[in-house]
Each structure stands twice: as C-alpha cells, then as structure tokens.
Coordinates of C-alpha atoms in Angstrom, one line a residue:
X79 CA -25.5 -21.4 -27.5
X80 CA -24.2 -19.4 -30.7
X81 CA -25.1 -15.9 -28.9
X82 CA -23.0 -17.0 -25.9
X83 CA -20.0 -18.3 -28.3
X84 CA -20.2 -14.9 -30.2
X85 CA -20.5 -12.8 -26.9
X86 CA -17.3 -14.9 -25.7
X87 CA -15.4 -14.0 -29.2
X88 CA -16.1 -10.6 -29.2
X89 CA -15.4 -10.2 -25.4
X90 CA -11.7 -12.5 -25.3
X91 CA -8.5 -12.3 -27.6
X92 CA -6.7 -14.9 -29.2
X93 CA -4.5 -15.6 -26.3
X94 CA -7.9 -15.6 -23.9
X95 CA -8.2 -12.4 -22.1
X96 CA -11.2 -10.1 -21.6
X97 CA -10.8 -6.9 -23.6
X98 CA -14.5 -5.3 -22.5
X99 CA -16.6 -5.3 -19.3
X100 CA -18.9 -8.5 -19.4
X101 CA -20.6 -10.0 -16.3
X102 CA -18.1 -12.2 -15.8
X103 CA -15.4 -9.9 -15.6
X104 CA -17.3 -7.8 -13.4
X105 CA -17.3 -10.8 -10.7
X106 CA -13.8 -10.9 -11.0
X107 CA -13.6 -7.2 -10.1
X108 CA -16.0 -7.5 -7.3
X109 CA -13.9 -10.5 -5.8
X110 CA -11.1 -8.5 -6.1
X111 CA -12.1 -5.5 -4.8
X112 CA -13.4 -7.7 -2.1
X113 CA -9.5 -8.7 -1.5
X114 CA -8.5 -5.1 -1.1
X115 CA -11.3 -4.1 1.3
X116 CA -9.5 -6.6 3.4
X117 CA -6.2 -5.1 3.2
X118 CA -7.9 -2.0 4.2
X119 CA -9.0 -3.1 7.3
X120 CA -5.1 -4.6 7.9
X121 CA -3.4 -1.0 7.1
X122 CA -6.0 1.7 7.3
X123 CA -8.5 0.1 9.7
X124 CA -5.9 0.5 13.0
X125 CA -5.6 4.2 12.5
X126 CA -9.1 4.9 13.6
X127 CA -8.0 3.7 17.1
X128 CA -4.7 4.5 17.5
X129 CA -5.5 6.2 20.4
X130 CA -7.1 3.3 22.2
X131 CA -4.3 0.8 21.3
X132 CA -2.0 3.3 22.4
X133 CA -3.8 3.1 26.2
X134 CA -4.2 -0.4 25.9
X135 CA -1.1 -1.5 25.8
X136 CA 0.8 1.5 27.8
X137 CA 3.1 2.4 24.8
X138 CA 4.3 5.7 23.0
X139 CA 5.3 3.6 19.6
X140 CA 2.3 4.5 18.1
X141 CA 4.0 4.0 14.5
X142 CA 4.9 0.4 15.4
X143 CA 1.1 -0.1 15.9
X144 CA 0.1 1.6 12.8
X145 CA 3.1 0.6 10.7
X146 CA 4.5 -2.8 11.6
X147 CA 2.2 -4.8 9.1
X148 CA 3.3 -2.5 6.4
X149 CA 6.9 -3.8 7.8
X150 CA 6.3 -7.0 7.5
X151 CA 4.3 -6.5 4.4
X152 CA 7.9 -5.4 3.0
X153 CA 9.8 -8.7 4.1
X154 CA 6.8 -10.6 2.8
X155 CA 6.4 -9.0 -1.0
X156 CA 9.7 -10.7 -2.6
X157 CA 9.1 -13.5 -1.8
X158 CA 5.4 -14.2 -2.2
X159 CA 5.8 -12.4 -5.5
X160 CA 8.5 -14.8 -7.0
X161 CA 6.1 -17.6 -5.2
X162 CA 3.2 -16.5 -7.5
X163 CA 5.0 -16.4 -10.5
X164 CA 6.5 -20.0 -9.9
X165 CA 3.5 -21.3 -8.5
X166 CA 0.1 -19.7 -9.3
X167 CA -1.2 -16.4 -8.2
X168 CA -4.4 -17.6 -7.0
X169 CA -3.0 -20.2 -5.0
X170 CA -0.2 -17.6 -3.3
X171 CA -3.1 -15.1 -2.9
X172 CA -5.4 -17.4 -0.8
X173 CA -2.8 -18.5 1.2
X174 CA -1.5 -15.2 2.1
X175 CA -5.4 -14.2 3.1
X176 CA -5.2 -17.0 5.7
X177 CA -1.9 -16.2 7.2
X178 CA -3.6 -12.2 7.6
X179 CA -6.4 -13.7 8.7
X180 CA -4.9 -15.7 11.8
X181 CA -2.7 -12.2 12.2
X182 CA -6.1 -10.5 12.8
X183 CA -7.3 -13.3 15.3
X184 CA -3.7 -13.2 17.4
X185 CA -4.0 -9.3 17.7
X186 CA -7.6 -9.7 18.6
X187 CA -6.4 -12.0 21.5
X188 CA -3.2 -9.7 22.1
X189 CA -2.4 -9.4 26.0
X190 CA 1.0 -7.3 25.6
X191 CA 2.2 -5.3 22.7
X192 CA 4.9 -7.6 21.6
X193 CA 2.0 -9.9 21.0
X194 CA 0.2 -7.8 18.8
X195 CA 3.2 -6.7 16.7
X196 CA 3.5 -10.6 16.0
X197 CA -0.2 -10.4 14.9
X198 CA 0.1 -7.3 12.6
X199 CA 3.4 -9.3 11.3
X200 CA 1.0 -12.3 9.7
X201 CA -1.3 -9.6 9.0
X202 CA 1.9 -8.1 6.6
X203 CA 1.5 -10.6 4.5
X204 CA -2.1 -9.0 3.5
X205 CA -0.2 -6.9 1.7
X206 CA 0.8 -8.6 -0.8
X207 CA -3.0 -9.9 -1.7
X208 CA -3.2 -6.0 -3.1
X209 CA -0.3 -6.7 -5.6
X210 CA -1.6 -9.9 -6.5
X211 CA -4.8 -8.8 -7.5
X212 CA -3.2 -6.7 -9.5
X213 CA -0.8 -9.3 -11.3
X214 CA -4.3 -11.5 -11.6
X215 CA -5.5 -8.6 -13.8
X216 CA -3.0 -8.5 -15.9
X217 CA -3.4 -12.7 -16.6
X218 CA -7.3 -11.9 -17.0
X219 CA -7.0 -8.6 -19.4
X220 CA -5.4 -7.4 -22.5
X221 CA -3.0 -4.8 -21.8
X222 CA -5.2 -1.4 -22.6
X223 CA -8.4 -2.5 -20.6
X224 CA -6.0 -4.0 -18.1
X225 CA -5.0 -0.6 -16.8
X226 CA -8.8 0.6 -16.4
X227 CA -9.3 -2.9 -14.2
X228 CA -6.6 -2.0 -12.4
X229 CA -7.6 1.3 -11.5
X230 CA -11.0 0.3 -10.2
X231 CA -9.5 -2.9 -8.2
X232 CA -7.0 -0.7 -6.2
X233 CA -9.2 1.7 -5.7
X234 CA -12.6 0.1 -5.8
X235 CA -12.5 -0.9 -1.7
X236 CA -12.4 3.0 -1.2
X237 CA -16.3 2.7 -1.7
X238 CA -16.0 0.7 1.9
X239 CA -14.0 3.0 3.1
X240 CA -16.8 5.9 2.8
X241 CA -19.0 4.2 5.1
X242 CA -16.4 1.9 7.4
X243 CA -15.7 4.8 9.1
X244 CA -19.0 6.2 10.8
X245 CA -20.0 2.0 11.5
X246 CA -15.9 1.8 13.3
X247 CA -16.7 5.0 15.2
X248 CA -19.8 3.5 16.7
X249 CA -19.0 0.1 17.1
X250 CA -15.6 0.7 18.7
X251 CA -17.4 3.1 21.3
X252 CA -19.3 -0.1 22.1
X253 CA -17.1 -3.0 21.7
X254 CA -13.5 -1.4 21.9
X255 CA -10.7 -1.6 19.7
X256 CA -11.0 -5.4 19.2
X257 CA -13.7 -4.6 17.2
X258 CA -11.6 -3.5 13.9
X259 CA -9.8 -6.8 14.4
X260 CA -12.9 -9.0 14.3
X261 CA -13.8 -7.2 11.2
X262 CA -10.1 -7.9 9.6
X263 CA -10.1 -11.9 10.3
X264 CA -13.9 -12.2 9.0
X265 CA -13.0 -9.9 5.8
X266 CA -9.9 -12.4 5.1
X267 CA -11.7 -15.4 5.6
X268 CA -14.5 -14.4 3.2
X269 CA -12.0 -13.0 0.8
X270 CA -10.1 -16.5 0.6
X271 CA -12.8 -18.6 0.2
X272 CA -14.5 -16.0 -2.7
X273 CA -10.7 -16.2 -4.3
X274 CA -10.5 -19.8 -4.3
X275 CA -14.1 -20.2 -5.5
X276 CA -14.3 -17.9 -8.6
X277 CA -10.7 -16.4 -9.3
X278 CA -9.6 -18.7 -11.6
X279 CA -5.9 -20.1 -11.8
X280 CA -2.9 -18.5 -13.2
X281 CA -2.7 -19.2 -17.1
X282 CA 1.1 -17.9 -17.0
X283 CA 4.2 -19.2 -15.0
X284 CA 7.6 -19.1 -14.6
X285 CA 9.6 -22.2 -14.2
X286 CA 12.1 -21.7 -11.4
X287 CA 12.6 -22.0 -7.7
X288 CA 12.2 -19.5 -5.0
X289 CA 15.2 -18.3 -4.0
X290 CA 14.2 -18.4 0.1
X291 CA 17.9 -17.2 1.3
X292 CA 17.3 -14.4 -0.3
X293 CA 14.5 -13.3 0.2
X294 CA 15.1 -13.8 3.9
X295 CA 18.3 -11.8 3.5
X296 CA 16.3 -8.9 2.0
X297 CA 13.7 -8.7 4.1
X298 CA 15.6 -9.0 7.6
X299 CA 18.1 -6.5 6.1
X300 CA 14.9 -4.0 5.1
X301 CA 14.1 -5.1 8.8
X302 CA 16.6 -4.2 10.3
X303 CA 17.1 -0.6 9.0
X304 CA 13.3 0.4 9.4
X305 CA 13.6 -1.1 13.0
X306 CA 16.5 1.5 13.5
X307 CA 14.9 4.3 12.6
X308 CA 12.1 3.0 15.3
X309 CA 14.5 2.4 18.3
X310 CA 16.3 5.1 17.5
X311 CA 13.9 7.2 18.3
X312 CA 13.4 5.9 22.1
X313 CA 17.0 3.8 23.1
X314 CA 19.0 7.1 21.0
X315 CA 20.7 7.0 17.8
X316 CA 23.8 6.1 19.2
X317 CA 22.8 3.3 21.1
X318 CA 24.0 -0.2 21.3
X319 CA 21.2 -1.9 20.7
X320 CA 19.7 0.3 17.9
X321 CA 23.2 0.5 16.2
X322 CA 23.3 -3.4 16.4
X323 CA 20.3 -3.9 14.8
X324 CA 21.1 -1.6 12.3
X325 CA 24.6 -2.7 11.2
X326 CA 23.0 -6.1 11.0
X327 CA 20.7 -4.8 8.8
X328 CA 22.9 -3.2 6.2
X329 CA 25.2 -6.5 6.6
X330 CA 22.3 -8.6 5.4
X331 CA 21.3 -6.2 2.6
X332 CA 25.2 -5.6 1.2
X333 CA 25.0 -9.7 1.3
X334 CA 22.1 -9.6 -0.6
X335 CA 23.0 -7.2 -2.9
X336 CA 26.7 -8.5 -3.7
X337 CA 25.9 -12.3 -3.3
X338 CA 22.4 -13.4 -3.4
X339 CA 20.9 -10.7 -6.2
X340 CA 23.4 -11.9 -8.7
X341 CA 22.6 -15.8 -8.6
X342 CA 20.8 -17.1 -12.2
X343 CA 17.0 -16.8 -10.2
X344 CA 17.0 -14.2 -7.4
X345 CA 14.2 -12.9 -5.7
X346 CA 14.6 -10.1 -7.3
X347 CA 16.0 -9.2 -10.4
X348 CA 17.4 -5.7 -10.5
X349 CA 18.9 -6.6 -13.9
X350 CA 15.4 -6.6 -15.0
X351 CA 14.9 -3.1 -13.7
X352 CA 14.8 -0.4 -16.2
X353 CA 16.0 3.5 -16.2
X354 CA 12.1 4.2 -16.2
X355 CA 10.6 1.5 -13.8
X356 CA 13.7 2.8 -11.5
X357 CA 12.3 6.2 -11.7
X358 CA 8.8 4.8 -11.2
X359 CA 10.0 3.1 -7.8
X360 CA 11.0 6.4 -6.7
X361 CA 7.7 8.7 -6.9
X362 CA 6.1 5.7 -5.3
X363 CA 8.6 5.0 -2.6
X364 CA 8.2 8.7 -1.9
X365 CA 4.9 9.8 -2.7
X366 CA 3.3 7.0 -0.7
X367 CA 5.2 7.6 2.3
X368 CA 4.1 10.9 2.4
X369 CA 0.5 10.0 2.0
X370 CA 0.8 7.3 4.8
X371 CA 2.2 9.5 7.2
X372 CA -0.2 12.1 6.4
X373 CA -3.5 9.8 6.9
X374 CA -1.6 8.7 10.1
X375 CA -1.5 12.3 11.4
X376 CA -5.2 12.8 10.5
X377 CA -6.0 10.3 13.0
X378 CA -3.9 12.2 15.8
X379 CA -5.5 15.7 14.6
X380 CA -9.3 14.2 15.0
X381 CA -8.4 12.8 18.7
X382 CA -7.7 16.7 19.5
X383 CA -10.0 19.6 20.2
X384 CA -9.6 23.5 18.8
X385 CA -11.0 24.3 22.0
X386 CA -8.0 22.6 24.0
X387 CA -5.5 25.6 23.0
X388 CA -2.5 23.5 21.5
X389 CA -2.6 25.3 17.9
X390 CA -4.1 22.4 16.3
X391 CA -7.0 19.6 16.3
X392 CA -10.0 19.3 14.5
X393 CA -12.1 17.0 16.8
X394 CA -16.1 18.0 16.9
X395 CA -19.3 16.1 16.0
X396 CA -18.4 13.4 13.1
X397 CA -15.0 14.4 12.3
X398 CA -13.7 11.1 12.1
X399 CA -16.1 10.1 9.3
X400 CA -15.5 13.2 7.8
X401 CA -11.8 12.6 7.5
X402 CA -12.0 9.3 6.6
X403 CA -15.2 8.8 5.0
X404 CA -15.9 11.4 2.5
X405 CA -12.3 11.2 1.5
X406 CA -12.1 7.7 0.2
X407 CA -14.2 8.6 -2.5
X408 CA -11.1 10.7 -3.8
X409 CA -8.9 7.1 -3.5
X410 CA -11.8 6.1 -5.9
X411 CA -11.9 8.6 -8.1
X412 CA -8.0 9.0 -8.5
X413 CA -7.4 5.1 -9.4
X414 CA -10.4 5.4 -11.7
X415 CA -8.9 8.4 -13.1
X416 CA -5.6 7.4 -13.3
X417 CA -6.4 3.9 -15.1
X418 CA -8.5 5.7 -17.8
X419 CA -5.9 8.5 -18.3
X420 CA -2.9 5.8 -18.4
X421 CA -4.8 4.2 -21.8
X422 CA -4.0 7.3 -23.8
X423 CA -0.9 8.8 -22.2
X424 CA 0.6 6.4 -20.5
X425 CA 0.8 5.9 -16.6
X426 CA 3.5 8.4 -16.2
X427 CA 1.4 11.3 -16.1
X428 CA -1.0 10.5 -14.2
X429 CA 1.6 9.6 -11.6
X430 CA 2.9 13.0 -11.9
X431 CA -0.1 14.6 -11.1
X432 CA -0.7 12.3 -8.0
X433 CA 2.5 14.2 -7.0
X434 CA 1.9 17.5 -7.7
X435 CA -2.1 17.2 -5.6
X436 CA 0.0 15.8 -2.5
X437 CA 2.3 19.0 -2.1
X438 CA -0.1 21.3 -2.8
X439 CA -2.8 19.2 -0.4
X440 CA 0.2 19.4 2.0
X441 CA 1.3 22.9 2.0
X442 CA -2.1 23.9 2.4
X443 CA -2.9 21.9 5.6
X444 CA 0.9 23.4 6.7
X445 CA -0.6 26.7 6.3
X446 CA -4.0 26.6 7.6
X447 CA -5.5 23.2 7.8
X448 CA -4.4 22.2 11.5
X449 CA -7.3 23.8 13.1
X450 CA -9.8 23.6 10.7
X451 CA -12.3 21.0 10.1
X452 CA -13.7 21.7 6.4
X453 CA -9.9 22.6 5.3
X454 CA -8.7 19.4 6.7
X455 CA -10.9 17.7 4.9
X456 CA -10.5 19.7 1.7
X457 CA -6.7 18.1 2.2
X458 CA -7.5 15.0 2.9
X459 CA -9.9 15.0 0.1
X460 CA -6.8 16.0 -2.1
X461 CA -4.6 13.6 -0.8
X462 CA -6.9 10.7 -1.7
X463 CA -7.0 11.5 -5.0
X464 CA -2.8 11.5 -4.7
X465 CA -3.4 7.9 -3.1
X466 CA -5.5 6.3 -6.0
X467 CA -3.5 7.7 -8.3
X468 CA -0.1 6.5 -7.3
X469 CA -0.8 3.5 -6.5
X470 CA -2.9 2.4 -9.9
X471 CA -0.2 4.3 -11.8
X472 CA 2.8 3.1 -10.0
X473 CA 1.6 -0.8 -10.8
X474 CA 0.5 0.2 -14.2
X475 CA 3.8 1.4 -15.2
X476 CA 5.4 -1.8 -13.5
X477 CA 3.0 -4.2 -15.6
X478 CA 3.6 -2.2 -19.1
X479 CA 7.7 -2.1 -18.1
X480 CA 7.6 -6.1 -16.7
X481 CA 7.2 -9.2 -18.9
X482 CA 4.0 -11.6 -18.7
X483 CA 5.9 -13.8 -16.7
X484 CA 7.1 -11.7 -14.2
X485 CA 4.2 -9.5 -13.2
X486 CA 4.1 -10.8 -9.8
X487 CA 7.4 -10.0 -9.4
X488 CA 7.7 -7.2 -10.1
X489 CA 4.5 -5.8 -8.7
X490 CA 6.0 -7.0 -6.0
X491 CA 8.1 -4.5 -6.0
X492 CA 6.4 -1.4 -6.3
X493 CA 4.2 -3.2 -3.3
X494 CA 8.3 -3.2 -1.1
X495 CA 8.8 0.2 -2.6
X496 CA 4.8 1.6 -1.2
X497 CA 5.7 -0.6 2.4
X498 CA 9.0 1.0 2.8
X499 CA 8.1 4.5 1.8
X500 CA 5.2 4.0 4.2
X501 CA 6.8 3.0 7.1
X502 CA 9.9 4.6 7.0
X503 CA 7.8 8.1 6.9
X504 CA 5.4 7.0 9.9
X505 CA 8.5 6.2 11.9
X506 CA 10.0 9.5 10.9
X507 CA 7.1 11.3 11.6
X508 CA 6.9 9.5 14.9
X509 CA 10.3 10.8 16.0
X510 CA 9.4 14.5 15.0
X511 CA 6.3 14.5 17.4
X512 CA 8.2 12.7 19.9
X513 CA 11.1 14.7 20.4
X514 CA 9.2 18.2 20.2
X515 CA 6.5 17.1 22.9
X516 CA 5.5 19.2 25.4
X517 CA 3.9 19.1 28.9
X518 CA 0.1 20.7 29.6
X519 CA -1.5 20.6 32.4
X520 CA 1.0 17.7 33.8
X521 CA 0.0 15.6 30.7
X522 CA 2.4 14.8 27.7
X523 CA 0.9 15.7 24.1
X524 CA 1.9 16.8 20.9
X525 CA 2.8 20.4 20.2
X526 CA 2.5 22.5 17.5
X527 CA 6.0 23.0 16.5
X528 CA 5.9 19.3 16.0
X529 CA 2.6 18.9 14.4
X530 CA 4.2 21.8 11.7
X531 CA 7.2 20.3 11.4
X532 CA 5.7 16.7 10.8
X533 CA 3.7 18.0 7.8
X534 CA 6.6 20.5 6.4
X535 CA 8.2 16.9 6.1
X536 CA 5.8 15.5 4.2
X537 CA 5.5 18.7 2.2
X538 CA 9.1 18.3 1.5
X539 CA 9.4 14.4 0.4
X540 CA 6.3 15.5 -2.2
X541 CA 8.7 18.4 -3.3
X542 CA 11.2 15.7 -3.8
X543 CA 9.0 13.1 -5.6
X544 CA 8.5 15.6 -8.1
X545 CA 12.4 15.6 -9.4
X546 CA 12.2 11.8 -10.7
X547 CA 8.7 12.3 -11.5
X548 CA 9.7 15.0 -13.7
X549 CA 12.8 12.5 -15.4
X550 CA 10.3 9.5 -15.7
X551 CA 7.8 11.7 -18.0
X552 CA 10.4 12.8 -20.0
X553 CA 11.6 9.4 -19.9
X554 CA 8.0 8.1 -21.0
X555 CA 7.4 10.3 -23.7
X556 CA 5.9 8.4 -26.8
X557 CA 6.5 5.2 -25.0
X558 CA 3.7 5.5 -23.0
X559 CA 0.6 5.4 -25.4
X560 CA 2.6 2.2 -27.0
X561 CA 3.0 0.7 -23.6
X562 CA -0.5 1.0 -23.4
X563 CA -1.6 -0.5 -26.8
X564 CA 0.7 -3.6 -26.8
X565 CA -1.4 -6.7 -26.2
X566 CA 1.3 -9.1 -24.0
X567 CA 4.6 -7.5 -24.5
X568 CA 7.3 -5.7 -22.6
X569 CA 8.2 -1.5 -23.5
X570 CA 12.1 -1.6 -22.4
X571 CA 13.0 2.4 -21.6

C-alpha cells in the first residue's frame, strides 16, 4: 500500500494529472488510440473502395462519397465541442461513437446514394471523437507530457493503418465494399463501450448552455458553401439550384457571424481567438486539405495501370498496401515526432516542418511520381509524416493557446478548420479531374492534364500554408517553450 501511494505521488501533480507514463496512463492511451482507429475506418477506410462505391451506386461524385462525413464532421464539431465542455467529455465522446456507429450500419444497408450520404452524415459526427480524445488528454496530463500524449493518440491508430490495408484488399475482393462498413460499426461499438468503461469523467467544466441556434446556423451555412463547390461542379456555377444553396449558405453564416457569435455564450468564441491560434487555424485549414486531397488521389492512381497508356497509374502486385500501409507508419512517426519536438520548441515548428515535407512530397510526385510505384510511395511516405505532424501540432498549439475550460472548444475548432480544409480540397480536386476528362477507347477516365493539374493544386495550397506558417513562428518565438512548461494556464500571443 505505501509503494502504490508513493508511485501515485510521484506519477500525479497537485491538481491530479499524470506527468510520466505509468500503466494506467498507458490504458488510457490504448483506449484512445482505440477511439481514433475508429475514426480511421469513418474517413480513410472508404478511399480504399472508392472505385466500387462509385459502380455501386452509378455516380461520378466520388468526393461526396469520400468527403461528406468530413462535411458533416464540420457541422457537428461546434457544437459537440461546447457540449463537452458543458457537459463532460466522456459522456459527449460515447455518444458521438454511437451516432457513427448507426452511420456505419445505415451505409452498410444503403440501396441509393442519397442513403449512404445520410449514413456517412452520422458517421460525421466520428469526427469529433478525434478532438475529444484530445481534449481528454489535456484533463488527464500536465501540460508538457500532455503534448507527447497527444502526439501518440492522433497518431497511434496509424499502427492499424499499416496492416488494415492488405486485410481491406482481401476481404473487399471477397465480401465487397460493405465490408469496410461492417468494420466501422463494430470499431465504434467497441470503442464506446471501452470509453465508457475505463475513460474516466471530465474533472473540468464550464457552466453554460449550448448555444443550438448557433451552432445550427454555422454548420448549415459551412454546408451550404462546401455543397456549392460540389454542385457546381455538375448543375454549373451559375446555376439556380447551386447558386441557391450557396447564397443560403453565406446568409446563415453572415447571421451567424453578426448576430449569433456575439451573444454572452456562443458556440464559438472568436473573441477568444488569438493573432497566433488565428495563424495556427490557417496552416491547418490549408495543410490538411492538401493532404486529404492527396491520399484521395492515391486511391484513383492505384485503380490505374502504367501499362494502360494514360501518363499515369501505379496499379501492380500490392500497390494498395503499399500506398496505404507502409505509409501510416510516417502518420506515426510525425505525431510522435511532433509531440516530442513541441516540449522544447513549442508546437509551431514542428507545424512548419509538416508544411514544408507536403510541398516538397508534392512537387516531387508533380514531377515524376505519377507513374511510378516506389516514387509514389516515397511521397506518400512524406506526406504522412506532413499528416501526423499537423494534426498533433495544430491541437497542441490550440490546447497551450486555449484555457482549461475550454479545450473542447476550441479543439473543436482546429477539428472545423481540418473538416473544411479537407473537404473543400477533395471537392476542388473533384472538379479539376472532372472537367479535364477524356474519352479512351469509348470509356470516360481521368487524363493526365487533370491528374497534373490536381496535384500542382495541392502543391500550390502547401506553397501557401507556408506564408502564415512563416508569421505564426515568428509569432511563437520564446512563447513556445513557456507554453510548453506552464502546468494549467493559458500563453495569450
């Protein structure tokens, strides 16, 4: 009994969190990871069979299939965020597990497309489970190991992802594409009942309500303007409907904006944003969305064969493990990274050089990856490492920038800013490919003006996330390493 008090003071703080790896953390961490593994099979899982869903249901929107969880992942974050804060993270976090789980059973059962999208919708609300766990972490840790946790919990389910893809390759030849969905809905269920079993509840909360106009305003405005750059693609910019949709969108988010952000408890408070989590917001928003749209075009490149004569592809014997497998060790590697880095100098610069691997992963690919197997995967490999470092960093900046009560909040946020940078690049993408296709053979595929073009694109919004990047560091400097060090407080830059 006194070894296991001793262990227990050397191992917590005064205010009760873990400040070292014990066995207890460690469970914590595996339940977690357990969590994200989930939301893996929700966003990442789908893109294995794009193809397949894209037969099954006699549809073109490919980036609607891939991309419309992360849509509704972006309407879901505010809220659920402020929920958590208000009302427990562990309780919010099991909850939104279910909903993805019955998401995962509808599309399972899916007979038409719009049927599926209203699966992959409750399956959206997976994605706030990732910055959850992430918000748990911050209740559980002291601020310095915190940012190590957090690096191996967003990127610890990338250890899954090294294998998921050679067991998805077989077992969809087998079963079909319901397979991955079977796997999503069994993942979720397990993940809830571990969560609700072991997780233990929130020690921190925020009195308040939860502001549900607004957070409906929000996300149908976000809604409505990621649904335009969608339609617009196939019913024209300039058509009625699309134009509809989008003015209704921008009419909800000027309401938002002008009306609902400024009541005493919004949804979100962008009064509470800084100069620096601003800038933060903006390498993810960017930086993810070229990522997404990149592993999204991976999954079109491994359906197509050199031999074929289009100027691209890079299908042959295990390429889709290749791509997908190997790789996720990078996503593992880069959060691990990042975290330990972010301890000493602070999460900014590990952020940065997330940024500076995409665009240089990218122009490679542009220049000689399209056709090439091992290059390809050199890329992908790169762009993994961009992955687990963004994300980890983007959430650790958030928590050192955000006070205790408001971590769910405002990781939150940097989970709207990842879901919008995500899907508005895969519908972007989406309308590159589609309006430079080209007819072979009487069939209608890709060509390779448009596969160039996508990943120039990409290569471009990297470019870009490098301008704030370059601001936030600058921003950071010396704030960082105190950030990092500060048991429960808030750095205001």
């Amino acid at each position: 009994m006194q070894d296991e008090t001793s262990g227990a003071a050397a191992d917590e703080s005064s205010d009760g969190t873990h400040s070292s790896w014990t066995r207890r953390v460690i469970g914590y961490v595996a339940i977690l990871i357990l969590v994200n593994v989930m939301v893996d099979t929700v966003l990442a899982a789908p893109t294995f069979v794009l193809p397949e869903l894209k037969d099954a249901f006699h549809t073109d929107q490919l980036a609607w299939i891939d991309s419309s969880a992360m849509l509704a992942g972006a309407m879901w974050a505010p809220l659920l965020g402020k929920s958590a804060d208000i009302h427990g993270k562990r309780r919010v976090l099991v909850t939104a597990l279910l909903v993805a789980g019955i998401g995962g059973v509808v599309c399972l059962l899916a007979p038409n497309i719009g049927v599926f999208v209203l699966g992959r919708a409750l399956q959206g609300s997976a994605v706030a489970a990732m910055f959850l766990s992430v918000a748990i972490i911050r209740d559980l840790c002291t601020s310095r190991f915190a940012m190590v946790v957090t690096g191996v919990v967003t990127s610890g389910s990338a250890v899954f992802g090294i294998v998921s893809p050679f067991v998805l390759e077989g077992a969809t030849a087998v079963f079909g594409w319901r397979f991955v969905f079977v796997v999503s809905a069994a993942f979720a269920a397990v993940a809830a009942f571990c969560v609700r079993r072991v997780i233990p509840n929130s020690r921190i909360r925020t009195p308040g309500t939860v502001d549900l106009r607004g957070g409906l305003a929000l996300g149908g405005g976000l809604a409505g303007v990621l649904v335009y750059i969608s339609l617009g693609q196939e019913l024209g910019w300039a058509g009625a409907v699309p134009l509809a949709i989008l003015t209704g969108g921008v009419a909800l988010l000027l309401v938002w904006f002008f009306v609902l952000s400024r009541i005493p408890e919004p949804v979100i408070d962008l009064r509470g944003i800084s100069l620096a989590l601003g800038l933060g917001l903006l390498v993810v928003v960017t930086g993810t969305g070229a990522y997404r749209s990149m592993l999204s075009l991976f999954s079109l490149l491994v359906d197509v064969s050199p031999d074929e004569g289009l100027g691209y592809g890079i299908a042959g014997p295990g390429a889709l493990g290749l791509m997908f497998g190997i790789p996720s060790i990078g996503i593992m590697l880069g959060g691990v990274v990042a975290g330990t880095i972010a301890t000493r100098l602070g999460p900014a610069w590990p952020l940065g050089a997330g940024v500076a691997l995409g665009t240089t992963a990218s122009l490679v690919m542009l220049s000689a990856g399209t056709a090439s197997l091992p290059v390809a995967v050199v890329c992908s490999f790169m762009l993994s490492l961009t992955a687990g470092s963004l994300v980890t960093s983007g959430f650790n900046l958030a928590s050192v920038l955000a006070p205790p009560e408001r971590q769910a909040s405002v990781s939150g946020i940097v989970m709207v800013m990842v879901a919008i940078g995500s899907v508005t690049m895969s519908f972007i993408g989406s309308a590159i490919l589609g309006a430079t296709n080209t007819v072979v053979d009487g069939e209608t595929v890709n060509s390779s003006t448009g596969i160039h073009a996508y990943i120039a694109v990409a290569a471009g919004v990297f470019a870009l996330a490098a301008v704030p990047t370059g601001f936030l560091i600058h921003r950071m400097r010396g704030h960082g390493t105190r950030a990092a060090h500060k048991p429960r407080g808030v750095v205001r830059t």
